[in-house]
mmCIF file of C-alpha atoms in Angstrom:
data_model
loop_
_atom_site.group_PDB
_atom_site.id
_atom_site.type_symbol
_atom_site.label_atom_id
_atom_site.label_comp_id
_atom_site.label_asym_id
_atom_site.label_seq_id
_atom_site.Cartn_x
_atom_site.Cartn_y
_atom_site.Cartn_z
ATOM 1 C CA MET A 739 176.955 -176.196 84.199
ATOM 2 C CA ALA A 740 179.333 -173.509 82.971
ATOM 3 C CA THR A 741 182.448 -173.121 84.925
ATOM 4 C CA LYS A 742 183.509 -169.871 86.551
ATOM 5 C CA LYS A 743 186.240 -169.431 83.938
ATOM 6 C CA GLN A 744 183.777 -169.658 81.052
ATOM 7 C CA ILE A 745 181.675 -166.870 82.575
ATOM 8 C CA ILE A 746 184.453 -164.430 83.455
ATOM 9 C CA LEU A 747 186.430 -164.645 80.163
ATOM 10 C CA PRO A 748 183.689 -163.247 77.883
ATOM 11 C CA ILE A 749 183.069 -160.421 80.347
ATOM 12 C CA ILE A 750 186.754 -159.467 80.285
ATOM 13 C CA VAL A 751 186.847 -159.513 76.473
ATOM 14 C CA LEU A 752 183.718 -157.381 76.260
ATOM 15 C CA GLY A 753 185.165 -154.886 78.752
ATOM 16 C CA ILE A 754 188.389 -154.582 76.813
ATOM 17 C CA GLY A 755 186.386 -153.902 73.603
ATOM 18 C CA ILE A 756 184.334 -151.219 75.306
ATOM 19 C CA VAL A 757 187.462 -149.524 76.682
ATOM 20 C CA GLY A 758 189.126 -149.626 73.285
ATOM 21 C CA LEU A 759 186.045 -148.149 71.584
ATOM 22 C CA VAL A 760 185.904 -145.368 74.154
ATOM 23 C CA GLY A 761 189.582 -144.656 73.611
ATOM 24 C CA LEU A 762 189.232 -144.486 69.850
ATOM 25 C CA SER A 763 186.262 -142.169 70.197
ATOM 26 C CA ALA A 764 188.289 -139.874 72.434
ATOM 27 C CA LEU A 765 191.105 -139.741 69.883
ATOM 28 C CA LYS A 766 188.723 -138.890 66.968
ATOM 29 C CA LYS A 767 188.642 -135.110 66.132
ATOM 30 C CA PRO A 768 185.239 -133.472 65.972
ATOM 31 C CA PRO A 769 184.184 -132.429 62.433
ATOM 32 C CA GLU A 770 185.219 -128.912 61.498
ATOM 33 C CA GLU A 771 182.451 -126.413 61.058
ATOM 34 C CA LYS A 772 182.069 -125.239 57.445
ATOM 35 C CA PRO A 773 182.314 -121.469 57.034
ATOM 36 C CA GLU A 774 179.112 -119.706 56.099
ATOM 37 C CA VAL A 775 178.856 -119.116 52.336
ATOM 38 C CA ASP A 776 177.940 -115.575 51.206
ATOM 39 C CA THR A 777 175.416 -115.945 48.371
ATOM 40 C CA THR A 778 174.902 -112.225 47.786
ATOM 41 C CA PRO A 779 175.136 -111.695 43.989
ATOM 42 C CA LEU A 780 178.088 -109.652 42.777
ATOM 43 C CA VAL A 781 177.401 -106.768 40.372
ATOM 44 C CA SER A 782 179.349 -104.268 38.321
ATOM 45 C CA VAL A 783 178.210 -100.662 38.380
ATOM 46 C CA GLN A 784 178.664 -97.502 36.350
ATOM 47 C CA GLU A 785 178.206 -94.020 37.744
ATOM 48 C CA ILE A 786 175.489 -91.938 36.071
ATOM 49 C CA ASN A 787 176.806 -88.642 34.727
ATOM 50 C CA TYR A 788 174.513 -85.987 33.251
ATOM 51 C CA GLN A 789 176.115 -83.682 30.686
ATOM 52 C CA PRO A 790 174.860 -81.192 28.096
ATOM 53 C CA MET A 791 174.467 -82.679 24.627
ATOM 54 C CA THR A 792 173.771 -81.429 21.131
ATOM 55 C CA PHE A 793 172.106 -84.005 18.916
ATOM 56 C CA GLU A 794 173.790 -85.090 15.714
ATOM 57 C CA VAL A 795 172.232 -86.841 12.731
ATOM 58 C CA SER A 796 174.372 -89.124 10.582
ATOM 59 C CA SER A 797 174.053 -89.612 6.852
ATOM 60 C CA TYR A 798 176.130 -90.333 3.750
ATOM 61 C CA GLY A 799 176.389 -89.303 0.131
ATOM 62 C CA VAL A 800 178.507 -88.736 -2.968
ATOM 63 C CA VAL A 801 180.144 -85.401 -3.749
ATOM 64 C CA ASN A 802 178.956 -83.759 -6.974
ATOM 65 C CA ALA A 803 179.441 -80.420 -8.666
ATOM 66 C CA LYS A 804 176.770 -77.809 -8.100
ATOM 67 C CA TYR A 805 176.739 -76.997 -11.827
ATOM 68 C CA MET A 806 177.495 -79.251 -14.774
ATOM 69 C CA THR A 807 177.452 -77.638 -18.225
ATOM 70 C CA GLU A 808 177.607 -79.368 -21.574
ATOM 71 C CA ILE A 809 179.223 -76.978 -24.026
ATOM 72 C CA ILE A 810 177.573 -77.031 -27.458
ATOM 73 C CA ALA A 811 178.822 -75.438 -30.674
ATOM 74 C CA GLN A 812 176.559 -72.535 -31.660
ATOM 75 C CA VAL A 813 178.157 -72.105 -35.066
ATOM 76 C CA GLY A 814 179.812 -74.517 -37.494
ATOM 77 C CA GLY A 815 183.354 -74.661 -38.778
ATOM 78 C CA GLU A 816 186.825 -76.084 -38.341
ATOM 79 C CA ILE A 817 188.514 -76.157 -34.923
ATOM 80 C CA ILE A 818 191.705 -74.135 -35.315
ATOM 81 C CA TYR A 819 192.753 -73.789 -31.640
ATOM 82 C CA LEU A 820 192.485 -75.780 -28.400
ATOM 83 C CA ASP A 821 193.613 -74.520 -24.991
ATOM 84 C CA PRO A 822 196.270 -76.772 -23.376
ATOM 85 C CA ASN A 823 194.091 -76.958 -20.234
ATOM 86 C CA PHE A 824 191.059 -78.058 -22.244
ATOM 87 C CA VAL A 825 191.645 -81.724 -21.405
ATOM 88 C CA LYS A 826 189.899 -84.099 -19.015
ATOM 89 C CA GLY A 827 190.909 -83.149 -15.483
ATOM 90 C CA GLY A 828 192.163 -79.697 -16.455
ATOM 91 C CA PHE A 829 191.245 -76.562 -14.509
ATOM 92 C CA VAL A 830 190.199 -73.378 -16.307
ATOM 93 C CA LYS A 831 189.143 -69.913 -15.216
ATOM 94 C CA LYS A 832 185.917 -68.136 -16.103
ATOM 95 C CA GLY A 833 186.149 -66.557 -19.566
ATOM 96 C CA GLU A 834 189.248 -68.522 -20.538
ATOM 97 C CA VAL A 835 189.316 -69.489 -24.223
ATOM 98 C CA LEU A 836 188.837 -73.234 -24.594
ATOM 99 C CA ALA A 837 188.664 -73.535 -28.395
ATOM 100 C CA LYS A 838 188.340 -71.459 -31.550
ATOM 101 C CA ILE A 839 186.370 -72.139 -34.720
ATOM 102 C CA ASP A 840 187.646 -70.787 -38.044
ATOM 103 C CA PRO A 841 186.093 -67.252 -38.179
ATOM 104 C CA SER A 842 186.715 -66.482 -41.883
ATOM 105 C CA ASP A 843 183.142 -67.027 -43.075
ATOM 106 C CA TYR A 844 181.704 -65.107 -40.137
ATOM 107 C CA GLN A 845 184.043 -62.175 -40.682
ATOM 108 C CA SER A 846 182.811 -62.007 -44.273
ATOM 109 C CA SER A 847 179.198 -62.152 -43.089
ATOM 110 C CA LEU A 848 179.961 -59.264 -40.734
ATOM 111 C CA LEU A 849 181.319 -57.172 -43.619
ATOM 112 C CA ASP A 850 178.188 -57.934 -45.664
ATOM 113 C CA ALA A 851 175.992 -56.851 -42.769
ATOM 114 C CA GLN A 852 177.960 -53.657 -42.312
ATOM 115 C CA ALA A 853 177.597 -52.901 -46.035
ATOM 116 C CA SER A 854 173.859 -53.543 -45.857
ATOM 117 C CA ILE A 855 173.634 -51.107 -42.951
ATOM 118 C CA ALA A 856 175.434 -48.407 -44.924
ATOM 119 C CA SER A 857 173.232 -48.973 -47.975
ATOM 120 C CA SER A 858 170.030 -48.905 -45.921
ATOM 121 C CA GLN A 859 171.085 -45.721 -44.154
ATOM 122 C CA ALA A 860 171.781 -44.024 -47.485
ATOM 123 C CA SER A 861 168.416 -45.139 -48.904
ATOM 124 C CA LEU A 862 166.663 -43.852 -45.800
ATOM 125 C CA VAL A 863 168.343 -40.443 -46.100
ATOM 126 C CA GLN A 864 167.366 -40.218 -49.738
ATOM 127 C CA GLU A 865 163.782 -41.237 -49.034
ATOM 128 C CA ARG A 866 163.450 -38.628 -46.274
ATOM 129 C CA ALA A 867 164.629 -35.983 -48.725
ATOM 130 C CA ASN A 868 162.093 -37.177 -51.296
ATOM 131 C CA ALA A 869 159.353 -36.959 -48.645
ATOM 132 C CA GLU A 870 160.271 -33.333 -47.862
ATOM 133 C CA VAL A 871 160.167 -32.444 -51.573
ATOM 134 C CA ALA A 872 156.769 -34.115 -51.929
ATOM 135 C CA ILE A 873 155.369 -32.068 -49.026
ATOM 136 C CA ARG A 874 156.525 -28.789 -50.594
ATOM 137 C CA GLU A 875 155.200 -29.704 -54.039
ATOM 138 C CA TRP A 876 151.816 -30.695 -52.650
ATOM 139 C CA ALA A 877 151.536 -27.389 -50.858
ATOM 140 C CA ASP A 878 152.264 -25.507 -54.077
ATOM 141 C CA ILE A 879 149.635 -27.401 -56.033
ATOM 142 C CA THR A 880 146.609 -27.440 -53.733
ATOM 143 C CA ASN A 881 145.372 -26.651 -50.276
ATOM 144 C CA ARG A 882 143.687 -30.029 -49.834
ATOM 145 C CA GLN A 883 144.850 -32.538 -47.206
ATOM 146 C CA PRO A 884 147.604 -34.708 -48.764
ATOM 147 C CA THR A 885 147.418 -38.506 -48.654
ATOM 148 C CA ASP A 886 150.101 -40.727 -47.106
ATOM 149 C CA LEU A 887 151.083 -41.916 -50.541
ATOM 150 C CA SER A 888 151.452 -38.288 -51.719
ATOM 151 C CA LEU A 889 153.841 -37.639 -48.835
ATOM 152 C CA ARG A 890 155.765 -40.914 -49.574
ATOM 153 C CA LYS A 891 155.163 -42.281 -46.083
ATOM 154 C CA PRO A 892 154.928 -45.927 -47.253
ATOM 155 C CA GLN A 893 158.272 -45.603 -49.019
ATOM 156 C CA LEU A 894 159.833 -44.042 -45.932
ATOM 157 C CA ALA A 895 158.489 -46.847 -43.698
ATOM 158 C CA GLN A 896 159.881 -49.411 -46.131
ATOM 159 C CA GLU A 897 163.355 -47.894 -45.929
ATOM 160 C CA LEU A 898 163.163 -47.837 -42.135
ATOM 161 C CA ALA A 899 162.254 -51.524 -42.149
ATOM 162 C CA LYS A 900 165.182 -52.304 -44.428
ATOM 163 C CA LEU A 901 167.502 -50.462 -42.066
ATOM 164 C CA LYS A 902 166.228 -52.410 -39.027
ATOM 165 C CA SER A 903 166.626 -55.680 -40.917
ATOM 166 C CA ALA A 904 170.171 -54.709 -41.803
ATOM 167 C CA GLU A 905 170.866 -53.859 -38.152
ATOM 168 C CA ALA A 906 169.497 -57.246 -37.106
ATOM 169 C CA SER A 907 171.740 -58.948 -39.666
ATOM 170 C CA LEU A 908 174.700 -56.978 -38.326
ATOM 171 C CA ASN A 909 173.960 -58.048 -34.743
ATOM 172 C CA ARG A 910 173.601 -61.636 -35.868
ATOM 173 C CA ALA A 911 176.883 -61.529 -37.756
ATOM 174 C CA LYS A 912 178.665 -60.045 -34.715
ATOM 175 C CA ARG A 913 177.173 -62.675 -32.431
ATOM 176 C CA ASP A 914 178.128 -65.542 -34.775
ATOM 177 C CA LEU A 915 181.665 -64.196 -34.988
ATOM 178 C CA GLU A 916 181.866 -64.053 -31.176
ATOM 179 C CA ARG A 917 180.591 -67.629 -30.978
ATOM 180 C CA THR A 918 183.590 -68.887 -32.918
ATOM 181 C CA ILE A 919 185.514 -68.369 -29.673
ATOM 182 C CA ILE A 920 184.398 -70.898 -27.042
ATOM 183 C CA ARG A 921 184.993 -69.730 -23.464
ATOM 184 C CA ALA A 922 184.631 -71.319 -20.031
ATOM 185 C CA PRO A 923 181.317 -70.219 -18.443
ATOM 186 C CA TYR A 924 182.852 -70.252 -14.918
ATOM 187 C CA ASP A 925 185.865 -71.524 -12.985
ATOM 188 C CA ALA A 926 185.655 -75.146 -13.951
ATOM 189 C CA LEU A 927 187.091 -78.642 -14.024
ATOM 190 C CA ILE A 928 187.033 -80.238 -17.465
ATOM 191 C CA GLU A 929 185.064 -83.493 -17.269
ATOM 192 C CA GLY A 930 185.444 -84.358 -20.933
ATOM 193 C CA ARG A 931 186.270 -83.029 -24.420
ATOM 194 C CA GLU A 932 184.524 -84.177 -27.611
ATOM 195 C CA ILE A 933 186.573 -82.388 -30.281
ATOM 196 C CA GLY A 934 190.112 -82.391 -31.615
ATOM 197 C CA LEU A 935 192.297 -79.887 -33.392
ATOM 198 C CA GLY A 936 191.269 -79.654 -37.050
ATOM 199 C CA SER A 937 187.935 -81.416 -36.565
ATOM 200 C CA PHE A 938 184.785 -79.930 -38.062
ATOM 201 C CA VAL A 939 181.782 -79.096 -35.924
ATOM 202 C CA SER A 940 178.320 -78.034 -36.913
ATOM 203 C CA LYS A 941 175.775 -76.054 -34.973
ATOM 204 C CA GLY A 942 174.606 -78.179 -32.052
ATOM 205 C CA SER A 943 177.698 -80.442 -31.941
ATOM 206 C CA PRO A 944 178.939 -81.290 -28.410
ATOM 207 C CA ILE A 945 182.245 -79.649 -27.508
ATOM 208 C CA GLY A 946 182.800 -80.922 -23.946
ATOM 209 C CA LYS A 947 181.561 -80.926 -20.340
ATOM 210 C CA VAL A 948 182.709 -78.741 -17.480
ATOM 211 C CA LEU A 949 182.038 -78.842 -13.719
ATOM 212 C CA ASN A 950 182.132 -75.762 -11.524
ATOM 213 C CA THR A 951 184.855 -75.692 -8.856
ATOM 214 C CA ASP A 952 183.621 -72.947 -6.510
ATOM 215 C CA LYS A 953 180.926 -75.062 -4.805
ATOM 216 C CA ALA A 954 180.207 -78.769 -4.410
ATOM 217 C CA GLU A 955 176.991 -80.476 -3.299
ATOM 218 C CA VAL A 956 176.175 -83.686 -1.446
ATOM 219 C CA ARG A 957 172.665 -85.171 -1.269
ATOM 220 C CA LEU A 958 172.156 -86.592 2.221
ATOM 221 C CA PRO A 959 169.270 -89.017 2.890
ATOM 222 C CA ILE A 960 167.603 -88.529 6.291
ATOM 223 C CA ALA A 961 165.060 -90.905 7.825
ATOM 224 C CA ASP A 962 161.796 -89.283 8.885
ATOM 225 C CA LYS A 963 162.289 -90.157 12.572
ATOM 226 C CA GLU A 964 165.660 -88.352 12.544
ATOM 227 C CA MET A 965 164.178 -85.052 11.334
ATOM 228 C CA GLN A 966 162.893 -84.281 14.850
ATOM 229 C CA TYR A 967 166.476 -83.845 16.059
ATOM 230 C CA LEU A 968 167.246 -81.082 13.522
ATOM 231 C CA VAL A 969 166.578 -77.355 13.892
ATOM 232 C CA ASN A 970 164.523 -75.814 11.052
ATOM 233 C CA LYS A 971 164.480 -79.235 9.355
ATOM 234 C CA GLY A 972 168.242 -79.035 9.013
ATOM 235 C CA VAL A 973 168.426 -75.959 6.764
ATOM 236 C CA ASN A 974 171.480 -73.768 7.557
ATOM 237 C CA ALA A 975 172.885 -76.451 9.879
ATOM 238 C CA THR A 976 176.619 -77.149 9.910
ATOM 239 C CA VAL A 977 177.621 -80.524 8.475
ATOM 240 C CA ASN A 978 180.952 -82.290 8.961
ATOM 241 C CA LEU A 979 182.048 -84.634 6.192
ATOM 242 C CA SER A 980 184.684 -87.343 6.336
ATOM 243 C CA GLY A 981 186.123 -89.514 3.637
ATOM 244 C CA ASN A 982 189.316 -91.129 2.423
ATOM 245 C CA PHE A 983 191.773 -89.364 0.148
ATOM 246 C CA ALA A 984 195.279 -90.521 -0.762
ATOM 247 C CA GLY A 985 195.014 -93.365 1.742
ATOM 248 C CA SER A 986 194.175 -91.219 4.755
ATOM 249 C CA LYS A 987 191.008 -89.924 6.361
ATOM 250 C CA GLN A 988 190.156 -86.308 5.544
ATOM 251 C CA LEU A 989 187.610 -83.917 7.051
ATOM 252 C CA TRP A 990 185.612 -81.123 5.439
ATOM 253 C CA THR A 991 182.974 -78.683 6.672
ATOM 254 C CA GLY A 992 179.859 -77.636 4.794
ATOM 255 C CA LYS A 993 176.385 -76.229 5.280
ATOM 256 C CA ILE A 994 172.890 -77.524 4.590
ATOM 257 C CA VAL A 995 171.466 -75.084 2.026
ATOM 258 C CA ARG A 996 168.100 -76.667 1.225
ATOM 259 C CA SER A 997 165.789 -79.625 1.489
ATOM 260 C CA GLU A 998 164.466 -81.272 -1.644
ATOM 261 C CA GLY A 999 161.043 -81.099 -0.028
ATOM 262 C CA VAL A 1000 159.740 -84.543 -0.997
ATOM 263 C CA VAL A 1001 160.028 -88.078 0.347
ATOM 264 C CA ASP A 1002 161.777 -90.410 -2.070
ATOM 265 C CA SER A 1003 159.294 -93.000 -3.306
ATOM 266 C CA LYS A 1004 161.832 -95.847 -3.172
ATOM 267 C CA SER A 1005 163.960 -95.193 -0.098
ATOM 268 C CA ARG A 1006 161.273 -93.259 1.888
ATOM 269 C CA MET A 1007 164.002 -90.781 2.815
ATOM 270 C CA THR A 1008 164.027 -86.998 2.808
ATOM 271 C CA TYR A 1009 167.079 -85.559 1.072
ATOM 272 C CA LEU A 1010 168.987 -82.567 2.427
ATOM 273 C CA VAL A 1011 171.572 -80.880 0.222
ATOM 274 C CA ALA A 1012 174.896 -79.841 1.754
ATOM 275 C CA GLU A 1013 177.099 -77.277 0.049
ATOM 276 C CA ILE A 1014 180.893 -77.119 0.384
ATOM 277 C CA ASP A 1015 182.889 -74.073 -0.710
ATOM 278 C CA ASP A 1016 186.027 -74.457 -2.837
ATOM 279 C CA PRO A 1017 186.049 -78.283 -2.819
ATOM 280 C CA TYR A 1018 189.356 -78.517 -4.710
ATOM 281 C CA GLY A 1019 191.114 -75.975 -2.488
ATOM 282 C CA LEU A 1020 192.060 -73.799 -5.472
ATOM 283 C CA THR A 1021 191.621 -70.525 -3.560
ATOM 284 C CA THR A 1022 191.766 -71.518 0.109
ATOM 285 C CA GLY A 1023 194.369 -74.274 -0.071
ATOM 286 C CA LYS A 1024 192.308 -76.632 2.101
ATOM 287 C CA ASN A 1025 191.993 -80.395 1.672
ATOM 288 C CA GLU A 1026 190.924 -81.487 -1.786
ATOM 289 C CA LEU A 1027 187.423 -82.944 -1.989
ATOM 290 C CA ARG A 1028 187.105 -84.637 -5.349
ATOM 291 C CA TYR A 1029 183.831 -85.076 -7.154
ATOM 292 C CA GLY A 1030 182.591 -88.629 -6.889
ATOM 293 C CA THR A 1031 184.036 -89.132 -3.396
ATOM 294 C CA TYR A 1032 181.871 -91.138 -0.990
ATOM 295 C CA VAL A 1033 181.596 -89.321 2.337
ATOM 296 C CA THR A 1034 179.869 -89.828 5.663
ATOM 297 C CA ALA A 1035 178.164 -86.789 7.155
ATOM 298 C CA THR A 1036 177.338 -85.618 10.647
ATOM 299 C CA ILE A 1037 174.705 -82.867 10.776
ATOM 300 C CA GLU A 1038 174.530 -80.629 13.832
ATOM 301 C CA GLY A 1039 171.085 -80.853 15.424
ATOM 302 C CA SER A 1040 169.088 -79.403 18.296
ATOM 303 C CA HIS A 1041 170.300 -78.979 21.876
ATOM 304 C CA ALA A 1042 169.174 -81.853 24.115
ATOM 305 C CA GLY A 1043 169.951 -80.242 27.481
ATOM 306 C CA ASN A 1044 171.538 -82.268 30.291
ATOM 307 C CA VAL A 1045 171.216 -85.969 29.529
ATOM 308 C CA ALA A 1046 172.807 -89.301 30.440
ATOM 309 C CA VAL A 1047 173.926 -91.992 28.001
ATOM 310 C CA VAL A 1048 173.529 -95.656 29.038
ATOM 311 C CA PRO A 1049 173.758 -98.980 27.180
ATOM 312 C CA ARG A 1050 170.507 -99.851 25.447
ATOM 313 C CA HIS A 1051 170.392 -103.444 26.714
ATOM 314 C CA LEU A 1052 170.092 -102.235 30.324
ATOM 315 C CA ILE A 1053 166.621 -100.794 29.650
ATOM 316 C CA VAL A 1054 164.001 -103.367 30.631
ATOM 317 C CA ASN A 1055 160.339 -102.383 30.385
ATOM 318 C CA GLY A 1056 161.287 -98.712 30.486
ATOM 319 C CA ALA A 1057 163.378 -99.014 33.677
ATOM 320 C CA VAL A 1058 166.988 -99.571 34.694
ATOM 321 C CA ALA A 1059 168.463 -101.317 37.739
ATOM 322 C CA ILE A 1060 170.549 -99.236 40.131
ATOM 323 C CA MET A 1061 172.361 -99.995 43.388
ATOM 324 C CA ASP A 1062 171.369 -97.616 46.187
ATOM 325 C CA GLN A 1063 173.472 -96.594 49.179
ATOM 326 C CA ASP A 1064 172.365 -99.681 51.134
ATOM 327 C CA LYS A 1065 173.699 -102.020 48.410
ATOM 328 C CA THR A 1066 170.139 -102.831 47.389
ATOM 329 C CA LEU A 1067 168.877 -103.266 43.850
ATOM 330 C CA ARG A 1068 166.211 -100.755 42.824
ATOM 331 C CA TYR A 1069 164.425 -100.324 39.504
ATOM 332 C CA LYS A 1070 164.060 -96.740 38.254
ATOM 333 C CA PRO A 1071 161.759 -95.802 35.353
ATOM 334 C CA VAL A 1072 163.507 -93.538 32.829
ATOM 335 C CA LYS A 1073 162.568 -91.357 29.874
ATOM 336 C CA VAL A 1074 164.421 -92.296 26.710
ATOM 337 C CA ILE A 1075 164.557 -89.482 24.153
ATOM 338 C CA ARG A 1076 166.816 -91.075 21.556
ATOM 339 C CA GLN A 1077 168.551 -94.280 20.581
ATOM 340 C CA GLU A 1078 172.124 -93.998 19.317
ATOM 341 C CA GLY A 1079 173.426 -97.351 18.154
ATOM 342 C CA ALA A 1080 174.065 -99.535 21.225
ATOM 343 C CA ASN A 1081 173.254 -96.664 23.611
ATOM 344 C CA VAL A 1082 170.201 -94.638 24.565
ATOM 345 C CA VAL A 1083 169.917 -91.041 25.725
ATOM 346 C CA ILE A 1084 167.997 -90.510 28.979
ATOM 347 C CA SER A 1085 166.609 -87.128 30.007
ATOM 348 C CA GLU A 1086 164.651 -88.021 33.176
ATOM 349 C CA GLY A 1087 164.449 -90.696 35.872
ATOM 350 C CA LEU A 1088 168.032 -90.810 37.132
ATOM 351 C CA ALA A 1089 170.368 -88.418 38.911
ATOM 352 C CA SER A 1090 174.081 -87.797 38.595
ATOM 353 C CA GLY A 1091 176.070 -90.037 40.917
ATOM 354 C CA MET A 1092 173.637 -92.963 40.920
ATOM 355 C CA GLN A 1093 175.222 -96.400 40.504
ATOM 356 C CA LEU A 1094 173.842 -98.108 37.411
ATOM 357 C CA ILE A 1095 174.073 -101.921 37.513
ATOM 358 C CA THR A 1096 175.689 -103.035 34.274
ATOM 359 C CA SER A 1097 176.165 -106.775 34.933
ATOM 360 C CA ALA A 1098 173.580 -109.443 34.147
ATOM 361 C CA LEU A 1099 171.718 -111.099 37.042
ATOM 362 C CA ASP A 1100 169.961 -114.459 36.890
ATOM 363 C CA TYR A 1101 166.891 -113.522 38.924
ATOM 364 C CA PRO A 1102 166.926 -109.791 39.676
ATOM 365 C CA VAL A 1103 164.278 -108.667 42.164
ATOM 366 C CA ASP A 1104 163.621 -105.138 43.322
ATOM 367 C CA GLY A 1105 164.904 -104.819 46.890
ATOM 368 C CA MET A 1106 167.399 -107.690 46.777
ATOM 369 C CA LYS A 1107 170.830 -107.223 48.314
ATOM 370 C CA VAL A 1108 173.805 -107.005 45.987
ATOM 371 C CA ALA A 1109 177.524 -106.637 46.496
ATOM 372 C CA LEU A 1110 180.515 -105.293 44.646
ATOM 373 C CA PRO A 1111 183.552 -107.475 43.871
ATOM 374 C CA GLU A 1112 185.701 -105.310 46.130
ATOM 375 C CA ASP A 1113 183.327 -105.989 49.056
ATOM 376 C CA ARG A 1114 183.977 -109.744 48.716
ATOM 377 C CA ILE A 1115 187.723 -109.121 48.647
ATOM 378 C CA LEU A 1116 187.548 -107.090 51.864
ATOM 379 C CA GLN A 1117 185.659 -109.935 53.546
ATOM 380 C CA LYS A 1118 188.369 -112.456 52.681
ATOM 381 C CA GLU A 1119 191.293 -110.333 53.812
ATOM 382 C CA PRO A 1120 190.563 -110.534 57.622
ATOM 383 C CA GLN A 1121 190.100 -114.373 57.398
ATOM 384 C CA ALA A 1122 193.394 -114.650 55.576
ATOM 385 C CA GLU A 1123 195.111 -112.622 58.318
ATOM 386 C CA LYS A 1124 193.600 -114.947 61.017
ATOM 387 C CA ASP A 1125 194.826 -118.052 59.222
ATOM 388 C CA ASP A 1126 198.349 -116.639 59.031
ATOM 389 C CA THR A 1127 198.309 -115.935 62.809
ATOM 390 C CA GLU A 1128 197.189 -119.490 63.672
ATOM 391 C CA LEU A 1129 199.924 -120.988 61.536
ATOM 392 C CA ALA A 1130 202.507 -118.850 63.284
ATOM 393 C CA MET A 1131 201.259 -120.013 66.713
ATOM 394 C CA GLU A 1132 201.357 -123.655 65.693
ATOM 395 C CA GLY A 1133 204.896 -123.184 64.514
ATOM 396 C CA GLU A 1134 205.908 -122.002 67.966
#
């Protein structure tokens, strides 16, 4: 049989263990409660602002002269004079003498024509006198009706024809003599010269090329879908041109004067022609716009009314996401009237002051709650103040 000591000792040990376990449990701190996590998605917003807008259509082109004239020799001979400005890149005024052809032969031809005129006039006077004598003699001989030959009418007509031929030769001689002096047809820029001093030219030989300087033209390709934004198909619209000159960006203003009226078979574009006055600034002193310059163009279009401009990627199935006054996401269908690069122009569906959601959401659902970053900051500030107060109390 177990002794009394063997029974009591295990009970004492067990009691001490239970007391120790209870004491340790009392010393153990209860687990802290985790703060509730706010899972409301944060969004960025942009305020919708409706403003009046005038559409613009962009294009591009190369500046060219409105007129290009190839000067051709109309008579032959030796070049005896060249104007100092008749060089490539030179500027000349309308009527200015560019070159002269030796006029000696044409002056002689003019004298011959003048002599032929004098001779024909004398012959005509003499023949008229002979006709008057023939009429009187016929009357003295008989009372019968005279014939045309009796009255010398054929001879008189022949002398008249000779006189007209002489007059034609005189006009031709004068014209050929005038053509020995080659003049500029208008205010022009010399594009090239094909002759030299002392060279011989024949009729039809090229002399040079000139470009007018009073007006320049730019052909501007316009896509068919862009034509709807232009008034009167763009004719008479103002066009702003920009390009680089002397290392800096320059601006010019022109006007659409016509449409070429056909769709290009290769590019499927319609070409509008812009006209710029005084491109070289010779009379107005404005920025020089050289021929051959590549320019970008902005054509003034129709008035769009009050519209809003939003990023294109925010349009999903014809609607945009907005945040209402209750911080709730709502989808609003909109009417898009034009796409401009990365943006679209909206005419209906939104109102000024609405908050457009511009940030991406993983699973956006109409009616879901959203929050702004500043709302989250305001929520943290009171907690931070509480923590600071507790630390101060513990320090005391």
